[in-house]
Amino acid sequence: MIREECGIFGMYGHQEAARYVYLGLHFLQHRGQESCGIISSDHISLYKQIGLGKVSEFFDEAKLNYLRGTQAIGHVRYSTTGSPTLVNTQPLSAMTQKGPIALAHNGNLTNAMEIRKRLMEEGQAFSTTSDSEVILHLIARAPYDDLVMSTRWALAQLEGAFAVLVMNRDTLVAARDPHGFRPLAMGTIGEVITSEAETYVFSSEDTAFGIVGATRRREILPNEMVVVGPEGMRTLSIVESPPPTRQCVFELIYFAKPSSRVFETSVYQYRYEIGKQLAREFPVEADYVVPVPDSGIVAAIGYSEESGIPMSLGLIRSHYVGRTFIEPTQGIRDFGVRMKFMPVPEVIQNKRIVLIDDSIVRGTTSRKIVQVIKEMKPKEIHFRVASPPVKYPCFYGIDFSRPEELLANKLKTLEEIAHYIGVDSVGYVSVDGLFPSGLVDEQHFCRACFDGHYPTKITTVSKESFDHEIKQASLR
Ligand code: SF4
């Protein structure tokens, strides 16, 4: 299982900013279900509501009524299999000499541990274990009075991945790191952007704009800070000489909703093309193409169209299974997967099927899904994966697993992987195949989890920090 990253949503210049952020966060819920929060602001103060669980579970009328003001930022945080914790729930906030400041961060900083150690040696106290807190402290300590220059000064010291929303009582800053690992889109409610203040909206994914009636304007660029405040909107660069753009290709493969446009690319179109590419690279004779719902559906459509093999829904996903169901004490084999996926005998029995999913990380879920399908007695199962083998950890905010747990690290050949999962054959799309010409420019993408070429330096300290995070997660 890939533990998901986070989603952020912000609004500036609207009487019901917090309620709109609340609505927007619903449409980013796929990016994290462990915890959620909103901080709003008027000219007097910041108002904060953070808690565990999904947005619809935590927020109620009273909490939303408390969130006053015309600007607000919100955050949803990734899910884990253990019990969640409140301490790292975002947005974070602090009272500083520059007034109250709030922060929502998506991504992972590779030099957070070094900065944290340095600040602690200087006497700085930390109240969370989150790397995001260093951003807040750097802003507070920056040698400037105003939020914009302080934020710029702080962000310029960071390495790794960040899409952030930073806010005080009258200004909101939206920024992406110089490599542009994580996405962040900007929209408006009302007429075309002018220098006059109007309603601005920011979201990890633009699919959340629809519910608040916002029009997508563009993405925040890598290395760009967009500032909205009493003087209107302006943009700044974070560093003078930015490194090459390296956007996370896994956003397109897995994280973003197919209805989103991420890195100026339609996620639906991308997955469809990768499905077609997969059919060209790993053709097979079969009766049906069967997607693992929902993650494999769009790639399966592409595979089906390219191969001419009809697509059929051989697995139905239950959308009604809550996070906490009671497992029978006698232990049904593969209980979790059985609660989630129901096989359709008419599609599977005595048929040759091509099973499509977007990725295989540890392989345990894929193996369980195959076991459930096999009980319906298919003639053959051929597993096709719409991404290359994941062989390396991600240090930029996608929490795969320990490197030694990655299936493609443990098993070297396709035959070994097929045998482990329990299928007749397996095929992954190639790394070159991830970048269909005319759709995405491969120069601008990170693919380090597939080829091990990290765009930033990965120090021993960042590796230690990674190991620490994994340990913390497994302890929860
Ligand atoms: S290592 Fe993989 S998951 Fe991490 S940012 Fe790069 S492409 Fe994305």
CSV table of C-alpha atoms and ligand atoms in Angstrom, one decimal:
chain,number,residue,atom,x,y,z
A,1,MET,CA,0.0,0.0,0.0
A,2,ILE,CA,1.2,3.5,-0.8
A,3,ARG,CA,0.5,5.8,2.1
A,4,GLU,CA,-0.8,8.9,0.4
A,5,GLU,CA,0.6,12.4,0.6
A,6,CYS,CA,-1.3,15.5,1.5
A,7,GLY,CA,-3.7,18.0,-0.1
A,8,ILE,CA,-3.9,21.8,0.4
A,9,PHE,CA,-6.7,24.3,-0.4
A,10,GLY,CA,-6.9,28.0,0.2
A,11,MET,CA,-9.1,31.0,-0.5
A,12,TYR,CA,-8.5,34.7,-0.3
A,13,GLY,CA,-11.1,37.4,-0.5
A,14,HIS,CA,-14.5,35.8,0.2
A,15,GLN,CA,-17.0,36.3,3.0
A,16,GLU,CA,-17.4,32.5,3.3
A,17,ALA,CA,-13.8,31.5,2.8
A,18,ALA,CA,-13.6,28.8,5.4
A,19,ARG,CA,-16.8,27.1,4.2
A,20,TYR,CA,-15.5,27.1,0.6
A,21,VAL,CA,-12.2,25.6,1.8
A,22,TYR,CA,-14.2,23.0,3.6
A,23,LEU,CA,-16.0,22.1,0.4
A,24,GLY,CA,-12.7,22.2,-1.6
A,25,LEU,CA,-11.0,19.8,0.9
A,26,HIS,CA,-13.7,17.2,0.2
A,27,PHE,CA,-12.4,17.0,-3.4
A,28,LEU,CA,-8.9,16.5,-2.1
A,29,GLN,CA,-9.8,13.8,0.3
A,30,HIS,CA,-8.2,11.0,-1.8
A,31,ARG,CA,-4.8,12.6,-1.0
A,32,GLY,CA,-5.2,11.9,2.8
A,33,GLN,CA,-7.8,10.7,5.3
A,34,GLU,CA,-5.9,10.6,8.5
A,35,SER,CA,-6.6,14.2,9.6
A,36,CYS,CA,-7.8,17.5,8.3
A,37,GLY,CA,-7.9,21.2,9.3
A,38,ILE,CA,-8.7,24.7,8.4
A,39,ILE,CA,-7.3,28.0,9.7
A,40,SER,CA,-9.2,31.2,8.7
A,41,SER,CA,-8.3,34.8,9.3
A,42,ASP,CA,-9.8,38.2,9.6
A,43,HIS,CA,-8.0,41.5,10.4
A,44,ILE,CA,-8.0,40.6,14.1
A,45,SER,CA,-6.9,37.1,14.5
A,46,LEU,CA,-6.5,33.5,13.1
A,47,TYR,CA,-9.1,30.9,13.9
A,48,LYS,CA,-8.2,27.2,13.9
A,49,GLN,CA,-10.0,23.9,13.7
A,50,ILE,CA,-7.9,20.7,13.2
A,51,GLY,CA,-8.8,17.1,14.0
A,52,LEU,CA,-8.6,13.5,13.1
A,53,GLY,CA,-10.6,11.7,10.4
A,54,LYS,CA,-12.1,12.8,7.2
A,55,VAL,CA,-13.4,16.3,6.4
A,56,SER,CA,-17.0,15.1,6.6
A,57,GLU,CA,-16.4,13.3,9.9
A,58,PHE,CA,-14.6,16.1,11.7
A,59,PHE,CA,-16.3,19.4,10.7
A,60,ASP,CA,-19.7,20.4,11.7
A,61,GLU,CA,-21.8,23.6,11.7
A,62,ALA,CA,-20.4,24.9,14.9
A,63,LYS,CA,-16.7,24.4,13.9
A,64,LEU,CA,-17.4,26.1,10.6
A,65,ASN,CA,-19.2,29.0,12.3
A,66,TYR,CA,-16.1,29.6,14.4
A,67,LEU,CA,-13.9,30.0,11.3
A,68,ARG,CA,-14.4,33.7,10.7
A,69,GLY,CA,-12.8,36.0,8.1
A,70,THR,CA,-12.4,36.4,4.4
A,71,GLN,CA,-9.3,34.1,3.9
A,72,ALA,CA,-8.6,30.5,4.9
A,73,ILE,CA,-6.3,27.6,4.2
A,74,GLY,CA,-6.9,23.9,4.7
A,75,HIS,CA,-5.1,20.6,4.7
A,76,VAL,CA,-5.8,16.9,4.5
A,77,ARG,CA,-3.2,14.5,5.6
A,78,TYR,CA,-2.3,11.0,4.5
A,79,SER,CA,-3.8,7.9,6.0
A,80,THR,CA,-1.9,5.2,7.8
A,81,THR,CA,-2.9,1.7,8.8
A,82,GLY,CA,-2.3,2.4,12.5
A,83,SER,CA,-4.0,4.8,14.8
A,84,PRO,CA,-3.6,8.4,13.7
A,85,THR,CA,-2.0,11.2,15.7
A,86,LEU,CA,-3.2,14.8,16.2
A,87,VAL,CA,0.2,16.4,16.8
A,88,ASN,CA,1.2,16.8,13.2
A,89,THR,CA,-2.2,17.8,11.9
A,90,GLN,CA,-2.1,20.8,9.7
A,91,PRO,CA,-2.4,23.7,9.1
A,92,LEU,CA,0.2,24.7,11.6
A,93,SER,CA,0.2,28.1,13.2
A,94,ALA,CA,2.4,30.2,15.5
A,95,MET,CA,2.2,33.5,17.2
A,96,THR,CA,5.3,35.5,16.1
A,97,GLN,CA,6.8,39.0,16.4
A,98,LYS,CA,5.3,39.5,13.0
A,99,GLY,CA,1.9,38.5,14.2
A,100,PRO,CA,0.1,35.2,13.8
A,101,ILE,CA,1.2,33.0,10.9
A,102,ALA,CA,-0.5,29.8,9.5
A,103,LEU,CA,1.0,27.2,7.1
A,104,ALA,CA,-0.3,24.3,5.1
A,105,HIS,CA,2.4,22.1,3.4
A,106,ASN,CA,2.4,19.3,0.9
A,107,GLY,CA,5.6,17.5,0.2
A,108,ASN,CA,8.7,16.4,2.1
A,109,LEU,CA,11.8,18.4,2.8
A,110,THR,CA,15.1,16.6,2.4
A,111,ASN,CA,17.1,19.0,4.6
A,112,ALA,CA,14.5,19.5,7.3
A,113,MET,CA,16.5,17.4,9.8
A,114,GLU,CA,19.6,19.5,9.3
A,115,ILE,CA,17.6,22.8,9.7
A,116,ARG,CA,15.8,21.4,12.7
A,117,LYS,CA,19.0,20.3,14.4
A,118,ARG,CA,20.6,23.7,13.8
A,119,LEU,CA,17.5,25.6,15.2
A,120,MET,CA,17.3,23.3,18.2
A,121,GLU,CA,21.0,24.0,19.0
A,122,GLU,CA,20.0,27.7,18.9
A,123,GLY,CA,17.3,27.1,21.5
A,124,GLN,CA,14.3,26.7,19.2
A,125,ALA,CA,11.6,24.5,20.7
A,126,PHE,CA,9.5,22.3,18.4
A,127,SER,CA,6.0,21.1,19.1
A,128,THR,CA,5.6,18.5,16.3
A,129,THR,CA,7.7,15.9,14.5
A,130,SER,CA,6.7,17.2,11.1
A,131,ASP,CA,9.2,18.7,8.7
A,132,SER,CA,6.7,21.4,8.0
A,133,GLU,CA,7.3,23.1,11.3
A,134,VAL,CA,10.8,24.2,10.3
A,135,ILE,CA,9.2,26.3,7.6
A,136,LEU,CA,7.1,28.1,10.2
A,137,HIS,CA,10.1,28.8,12.4
A,138,LEU,CA,12.3,30.0,9.6
A,139,ILE,CA,9.5,32.5,8.6
A,140,ALA,CA,9.3,33.7,12.1
A,141,ARG,CA,13.1,34.1,12.4
A,142,ALA,CA,13.6,35.7,9.0
A,143,PRO,CA,15.3,39.1,9.1
A,144,TYR,CA,12.3,40.9,7.6
A,145,ASP,CA,9.2,42.4,9.0
A,146,ASP,CA,6.7,41.5,6.4
A,147,LEU,CA,5.3,38.0,5.6
A,148,VAL,CA,6.2,38.0,1.9
A,149,MET,CA,9.9,38.6,2.3
A,150,SER,CA,10.1,36.4,5.3
A,151,THR,CA,8.4,33.6,3.5
A,152,ARG,CA,10.7,34.0,0.5
A,153,TRP,CA,13.8,34.0,2.8
A,154,ALA,CA,12.6,30.8,4.5
A,155,LEU,CA,11.6,28.9,1.3
A,156,ALA,CA,15.0,29.7,-0.3
A,157,GLN,CA,16.7,27.6,2.4
A,158,LEU,CA,14.6,24.5,1.9
A,159,GLU,CA,15.6,21.5,-0.2
A,160,GLY,CA,13.1,18.9,-1.4
A,161,ALA,CA,9.4,19.1,-2.1
A,162,PHE,CA,7.0,21.8,-1.0
A,163,ALA,CA,3.7,23.2,-2.2
A,164,VAL,CA,2.7,25.6,0.5
A,165,LEU,CA,0.0,28.1,1.5
A,166,VAL,CA,1.2,30.7,4.1
A,167,MET,CA,-1.1,33.2,5.6
A,168,ASN,CA,-1.3,36.0,8.1
A,169,ARG,CA,-4.1,38.4,9.0
A,170,ASP,CA,-4.3,40.1,5.6
A,171,THR,CA,-2.1,38.2,3.0
A,172,LEU,CA,-1.9,34.8,1.5
A,173,VAL,CA,1.2,33.3,-0.2
A,174,ALA,CA,1.0,30.2,-2.5
A,175,ALA,CA,4.3,28.7,-3.6
A,176,ARG,CA,5.9,25.7,-5.2
A,177,ASP,CA,9.5,24.5,-4.7
A,178,PRO,CA,12.1,25.3,-7.3
A,179,HIS,CA,12.0,21.8,-8.8
A,180,GLY,CA,8.2,21.9,-8.7
A,181,PHE,CA,7.7,18.3,-7.3
A,182,ARG,CA,4.2,18.9,-6.0
A,183,PRO,CA,1.3,20.5,-7.9
A,184,LEU,CA,-0.6,23.6,-6.9
A,185,ALA,CA,-3.2,25.3,-9.1
A,186,MET,CA,-4.7,28.8,-9.0
A,187,GLY,CA,-8.3,29.8,-9.8
A,188,THR,CA,-10.5,32.8,-9.3
A,189,ILE,CA,-14.1,33.4,-8.6
A,190,GLY,CA,-15.4,36.3,-10.6
A,191,GLU,CA,-14.0,38.0,-13.6
A,192,VAL,CA,-10.6,37.8,-15.2
A,193,ILE,CA,-7.6,38.5,-12.9
A,194,THR,CA,-6.9,42.2,-12.5
A,195,SER,CA,-4.6,43.9,-10.0
A,196,GLU,CA,-7.8,44.6,-8.0
A,197,ALA,CA,-8.3,42.3,-5.1
A,198,GLU,CA,-10.9,39.6,-5.8
A,199,THR,CA,-11.4,36.0,-4.8
A,200,TYR,CA,-8.4,33.8,-5.4
A,201,VAL,CA,-8.5,30.0,-4.9
A,202,PHE,CA,-5.5,27.6,-4.6
A,203,SER,CA,-5.6,23.9,-4.7
A,204,SER,CA,-3.4,20.8,-5.0
A,205,GLU,CA,-5.7,19.7,-7.7
A,206,ASP,CA,-7.9,21.9,-9.9
A,207,THR,CA,-10.7,19.3,-9.8
A,208,ALA,CA,-11.7,20.9,-6.4
A,209,PHE,CA,-12.4,24.3,-8.1
A,210,GLY,CA,-15.7,23.2,-9.5
A,211,ILE,CA,-17.5,22.8,-6.2
A,212,VAL,CA,-16.6,26.4,-5.2
A,213,GLY,CA,-17.5,27.8,-8.6
A,214,ALA,CA,-13.9,28.9,-9.3
A,215,THR,CA,-12.4,29.1,-12.8
A,216,ARG,CA,-9.0,27.5,-13.2
A,217,ARG,CA,-6.4,30.2,-14.2
A,218,ARG,CA,-3.1,28.4,-14.2
A,219,GLU,CA,-0.6,26.4,-12.1
A,220,ILE,CA,1.7,28.1,-9.7
A,221,LEU,CA,5.1,27.6,-11.5
A,222,PRO,CA,8.0,25.8,-10.0
A,223,ASN,CA,10.1,28.4,-8.0
A,224,GLU,CA,7.1,30.8,-8.0
A,225,MET,CA,5.4,32.6,-5.1
A,226,VAL,CA,2.0,34.1,-5.8
A,227,VAL,CA,1.0,36.7,-3.2
A,228,VAL,CA,-2.5,38.0,-2.7
A,229,GLY,CA,-3.1,40.8,-0.3
A,230,PRO,CA,-4.6,44.2,0.1
A,231,GLU,CA,-2.7,45.5,-2.9
A,232,GLY,CA,-4.0,42.7,-5.2
A,233,MET,CA,-2.0,39.9,-6.7
A,234,ARG,CA,1.7,39.7,-7.6
A,235,THR,CA,4.3,37.0,-8.2
A,236,LEU,CA,8.0,36.6,-7.1
A,237,SER,CA,10.7,34.0,-7.6
A,238,ILE,CA,12.0,32.1,-4.6
A,239,VAL,CA,15.6,31.7,-5.8
A,240,GLU,CA,17.5,33.6,-8.4
A,241,SER,CA,18.9,30.6,-10.3
A,242,PRO,CA,16.4,27.7,-10.1
A,243,PRO,CA,17.4,24.1,-10.7
A,244,PRO,CA,15.7,22.2,-13.6
A,245,THR,CA,12.0,21.4,-13.2
A,246,ARG,CA,11.4,17.9,-11.8
A,247,GLN,CA,7.7,17.3,-11.3
A,248,CYS,CA,6.6,14.1,-9.7
A,249,VAL,CA,5.4,11.7,-12.4
A,250,PHE,CA,3.6,9.6,-9.7
A,251,GLU,CA,1.1,12.4,-9.4
A,252,LEU,CA,0.0,11.5,-12.9
A,253,ILE,CA,0.3,7.8,-12.5
A,254,TYR,CA,-1.5,7.4,-9.1
A,255,PHE,CA,-2.3,10.3,-6.9
A,256,ALA,CA,-4.3,12.9,-8.7
A,257,LYS,CA,-7.9,12.3,-9.7
A,258,PRO,CA,-8.5,11.5,-13.4
A,259,SER,CA,-10.7,14.6,-13.5
A,260,SER,CA,-7.7,16.9,-12.6
A,261,ARG,CA,-5.3,18.7,-14.7
A,262,VAL,CA,-1.8,18.4,-13.1
A,263,PHE,CA,1.4,19.9,-14.4
A,264,GLU,CA,-0.7,21.2,-17.3
A,265,THR,CA,-1.5,17.7,-18.3
A,266,SER,CA,-4.9,15.9,-18.2
A,267,VAL,CA,-4.5,13.0,-15.7
A,268,TYR,CA,-7.2,11.1,-17.6
A,269,GLN,CA,-5.5,11.6,-21.0
A,270,TYR,CA,-2.2,10.6,-19.5
A,271,ARG,CA,-3.4,7.3,-17.9
A,272,TYR,CA,-5.3,6.5,-21.1
A,273,GLU,CA,-2.1,6.9,-23.2
A,274,ILE,CA,-0.1,4.9,-20.7
A,275,GLY,CA,-2.6,2.1,-21.0
A,276,LYS,CA,-2.2,2.1,-24.8
A,277,GLN,CA,1.5,2.1,-24.4
A,278,LEU,CA,1.3,-0.9,-22.1
A,279,ALA,CA,-0.7,-2.8,-24.7
A,280,ARG,CA,2.0,-2.1,-27.2
A,281,GLU,CA,4.8,-3.1,-24.9
A,282,PHE,CA,3.1,-6.2,-23.4
A,283,PRO,CA,0.4,-7.6,-25.7
A,284,VAL,CA,-1.3,-10.8,-24.8
A,285,GLU,CA,-4.3,-12.8,-26.1
A,286,ALA,CA,-7.2,-12.6,-23.7
A,287,ASP,CA,-11.0,-12.5,-23.4
A,288,TYR,CA,-11.3,-9.4,-21.2
A,289,VAL,CA,-9.3,-6.5,-19.9
A,290,VAL,CA,-10.3,-6.1,-16.2
A,291,PRO,CA,-9.2,-3.0,-14.2
A,292,VAL,CA,-8.4,-3.0,-10.5
A,293,PRO,CA,-11.0,-0.4,-9.4
A,294,ASP,CA,-10.6,2.5,-9.2
A,295,SER,CA,-6.8,2.9,-9.7
A,296,GLY,CA,-6.6,0.9,-12.9
A,297,ILE,CA,-9.7,1.9,-14.8
A,298,VAL,CA,-8.4,4.6,-17.1
A,299,ALA,CA,-5.3,2.7,-18.1
A,300,ALA,CA,-7.5,-0.3,-18.7
A,301,ILE,CA,-9.6,1.7,-21.1
A,302,GLY,CA,-6.4,2.6,-23.0
A,303,TYR,CA,-5.2,-1.0,-23.0
A,304,SER,CA,-8.6,-2.3,-24.2
A,305,GLU,CA,-8.8,0.2,-27.1
A,306,GLU,CA,-5.2,-0.4,-28.3
A,307,SER,CA,-5.5,-4.2,-28.0
A,308,GLY,CA,-9.0,-4.6,-29.2
A,309,ILE,CA,-9.8,-6.8,-26.2
A,310,PRO,CA,-13.1,-5.7,-24.6
A,311,MET,CA,-13.0,-4.2,-21.1
A,312,SER,CA,-15.2,-5.7,-18.5
A,313,LEU,CA,-15.7,-5.0,-14.8
A,314,GLY,CA,-14.6,-8.3,-13.2
A,315,LEU,CA,-14.0,-6.6,-9.8
A,316,ILE,CA,-16.5,-4.4,-8.2
A,317,ARG,CA,-15.3,-2.1,-5.4
A,318,SER,CA,-17.3,-1.5,-2.3
A,319,HIS,CA,-17.4,2.2,-1.5
A,320,TYR,CA,-19.1,1.6,1.8
A,321,VAL,CA,-16.4,0.0,3.9
A,322,GLY,CA,-15.4,2.4,6.7
A,323,ARG,CA,-12.0,2.8,8.2
A,324,THR,CA,-12.9,0.8,11.3
A,325,PHE,CA,-14.8,-2.4,10.6
A,326,ILE,CA,-14.7,-5.3,13.0
A,327,GLU,CA,-12.7,-8.2,11.8
A,328,PRO,CA,-14.0,-11.7,12.6
A,329,THR,CA,-12.0,-13.3,15.3
A,330,GLN,CA,-11.7,-16.5,13.4
A,331,GLY,CA,-9.8,-14.6,10.7
A,332,ILE,CA,-11.0,-14.8,7.1
A,333,ARG,CA,-8.1,-15.0,4.7
A,334,ASP,CA,-7.4,-11.7,2.9
A,335,PHE,CA,-10.2,-10.1,4.9
A,336,GLY,CA,-9.4,-6.5,4.0
A,337,VAL,CA,-9.2,-7.1,0.2
A,338,ARG,CA,-12.4,-9.1,0.4
A,339,MET,CA,-14.2,-6.3,2.1
A,340,LYS,CA,-13.1,-4.0,-0.7
A,341,PHE,CA,-13.3,-6.0,-4.0
A,342,MET,CA,-16.0,-8.3,-5.1
A,343,PRO,CA,-15.3,-10.5,-8.1
A,344,VAL,CA,-17.9,-11.0,-10.8
A,345,PRO,CA,-18.0,-14.7,-11.8
A,346,GLU,CA,-19.6,-14.1,-15.2
A,347,VAL,CA,-16.6,-12.1,-16.3
A,348,ILE,CA,-13.9,-14.2,-14.7
A,349,GLN,CA,-14.9,-17.9,-14.8
A,350,ASN,CA,-13.1,-19.9,-17.4
A,351,LYS,CA,-11.9,-16.7,-19.1
A,352,ARG,CA,-8.4,-15.4,-19.9
A,353,ILE,CA,-8.2,-11.9,-18.3
A,354,VAL,CA,-5.7,-9.1,-18.5
A,355,LEU,CA,-5.7,-7.5,-15.0
A,356,ILE,CA,-4.6,-3.8,-15.0
A,357,ASP,CA,-3.4,-1.7,-12.1
A,358,ASP,CA,-1.5,1.6,-11.9
A,359,SER,CA,1.4,0.3,-9.8
A,360,ILE,CA,2.8,-2.5,-7.7
A,361,VAL,CA,4.8,-1.4,-4.7
A,362,ARG,CA,5.1,-4.2,-2.1
A,363,GLY,CA,3.0,-6.6,-4.1
A,364,THR,CA,1.0,-7.8,-1.1
A,365,THR,CA,-2.3,-6.2,-2.2
A,366,SER,CA,-1.9,-7.3,-5.8
A,367,ARG,CA,-1.3,-10.9,-4.6
A,368,LYS,CA,-4.4,-10.8,-2.4
A,369,ILE,CA,-6.5,-9.4,-5.3
A,370,VAL,CA,-5.3,-12.2,-7.5
A,371,GLN,CA,-6.1,-14.8,-4.9
A,372,VAL,CA,-9.7,-13.5,-4.7
A,373,ILE,CA,-10.0,-13.6,-8.5
A,374,LYS,CA,-8.6,-17.1,-8.7
A,375,GLU,CA,-11.4,-18.4,-6.6
A,376,MET,CA,-13.7,-17.7,-9.6
A,377,LYS,CA,-11.6,-20.1,-11.6
A,378,PRO,CA,-10.2,-18.0,-14.5
A,379,LYS,CA,-8.4,-19.8,-17.3
A,380,GLU,CA,-5.4,-17.4,-17.3
A,381,ILE,CA,-4.5,-14.1,-15.5
A,382,HIS,CA,-2.0,-11.7,-17.1
A,383,PHE,CA,-1.1,-8.7,-14.8
A,384,ARG,CA,-0.2,-5.5,-16.6
A,385,VAL,CA,1.1,-2.5,-14.7
A,386,ALA,CA,0.7,1.1,-15.9
A,387,SER,CA,4.0,2.2,-14.3
A,388,PRO,CA,7.6,0.8,-14.2
A,389,PRO,CA,8.8,-1.4,-11.3
A,390,VAL,CA,9.2,0.8,-8.1
A,391,LYS,CA,12.7,0.1,-7.0
A,392,TYR,CA,13.8,3.1,-4.9
A,393,PRO,CA,12.3,5.0,-2.0
A,394,CYS,CA,10.9,8.5,-2.5
A,395,PHE,CA,12.3,11.3,-0.3
A,396,TYR,CA,9.8,13.9,-1.6
A,397,GLY,CA,6.6,13.1,0.1
A,398,ILE,CA,5.4,9.8,-1.3
A,399,ASP,CA,5.7,7.2,1.4
A,400,PHE,CA,6.1,3.8,-0.4
A,401,SER,CA,7.8,1.5,2.1
A,402,ARG,CA,11.2,0.5,3.2
A,403,PRO,CA,13.5,-0.1,0.2
A,404,GLU,CA,13.9,-3.7,1.1
A,405,GLU,CA,10.1,-4.2,1.1
A,406,LEU,CA,9.7,-3.0,-2.5
A,407,LEU,CA,8.8,-6.1,-4.6
A,408,ALA,CA,10.9,-5.1,-7.6
A,409,ASN,CA,13.9,-4.8,-5.2
A,410,LYS,CA,13.4,-8.3,-3.8
A,411,LEU,CA,12.6,-10.1,-7.0
A,412,LYS,CA,14.6,-9.4,-10.1
A,413,THR,CA,12.8,-11.0,-13.0
A,414,LEU,CA,9.3,-10.7,-14.4
A,415,GLU,CA,8.9,-14.5,-14.0
A,416,GLU,CA,9.7,-14.3,-10.3
A,417,ILE,CA,7.3,-11.4,-9.8
A,418,ALA,CA,4.5,-13.3,-11.7
A,419,HIS,CA,5.1,-16.4,-9.6
A,420,TYR,CA,5.0,-14.4,-6.3
A,421,ILE,CA,1.7,-12.6,-7.3
A,422,GLY,CA,0.3,-15.8,-8.7
A,423,VAL,CA,-0.4,-14.9,-12.3
A,424,ASP,CA,0.6,-16.4,-15.7
A,425,SER,CA,2.6,-13.4,-16.8
A,426,VAL,CA,3.4,-9.8,-15.7
A,427,GLY,CA,4.4,-6.7,-17.6
A,428,TYR,CA,5.3,-3.2,-16.6
A,429,VAL,CA,5.3,-0.1,-18.8
A,430,SER,CA,8.9,1.0,-19.5
A,431,VAL,CA,10.4,4.2,-18.0
A,432,ASP,CA,10.6,5.6,-21.6
A,433,GLY,CA,7.0,4.7,-22.1
A,434,LEU,CA,6.0,6.9,-19.2
A,435,PHE,CA,6.5,10.0,-21.3
A,436,PRO,CA,4.3,9.9,-24.4
A,437,SER,CA,5.6,12.5,-26.9
A,438,GLY,CA,3.3,15.5,-27.2
A,439,LEU,CA,1.7,14.9,-23.8
A,440,VAL,CA,4.4,15.4,-21.2
A,441,ASP,CA,8.0,16.6,-21.6
A,442,GLU,CA,10.2,14.0,-19.9
A,443,GLN,CA,12.9,16.6,-19.2
A,444,HIS,CA,10.6,18.1,-16.6
A,445,PHE,CA,9.8,15.1,-14.5
A,446,CYS,CA,11.2,13.2,-11.5
A,447,ARG,CA,11.2,9.4,-11.9
A,448,ALA,CA,13.7,8.6,-9.2
A,449,CYS,CA,11.6,5.9,-7.6
A,450,PHE,CA,12.1,4.0,-10.9
A,451,ASP,CA,15.7,4.8,-11.9
A,452,GLY,CA,17.3,6.0,-8.6
A,453,HIS,CA,18.4,9.3,-10.1
A,454,TYR,CA,17.4,11.8,-7.4
A,455,PRO,CA,17.1,15.4,-8.5
A,456,THR,CA,18.4,16.7,-5.2
A,457,LYS,CA,21.2,15.6,-3.0
A,458,ILE,CA,20.1,12.9,-0.5
A,459,THR,CA,22.3,13.1,2.5
A,460,THR,CA,22.8,10.6,5.3
A,461,VAL,CA,20.7,12.9,7.5
A,462,SER,CA,17.8,12.9,5.1
A,463,LYS,CA,18.1,9.1,4.9
A,464,GLU,CA,18.1,8.9,8.7
A,465,SER,CA,15.1,11.2,8.7
A,466,PHE,CA,13.3,8.9,6.2
A,467,ASP,CA,14.1,5.8,8.3
A,468,HIS,CA,12.8,7.7,11.4
A,469,GLU,CA,9.5,8.6,9.6
A,470,ILE,CA,9.0,5.0,8.5
A,471,LYS,CA,9.6,3.8,12.0
A,472,GLN,CA,7.2,6.4,13.5
A,473,ALA,CA,4.6,5.4,11.0
A,474,SER,CA,4.9,1.7,11.8
A,475,LEU,CA,4.7,2.6,15.5
A,476,ARG,CA,1.4,4.4,15.1
B,1,SF4,S1,10.8,9.7,-6.4
B,1,SF4,FE1,8.9,9.0,-7.6
B,1,SF4,S2,7.2,9.4,-6.2
B,1,SF4,FE2,9.0,10.6,-5.4
B,1,SF4,S3,8.8,12.6,-6.4
B,1,SF4,FE3,10.1,11.4,-7.7
B,1,SF4,S4,8.6,10.5,-9.2
B,1,SF4,FE4,7.5,11.2,-7.5
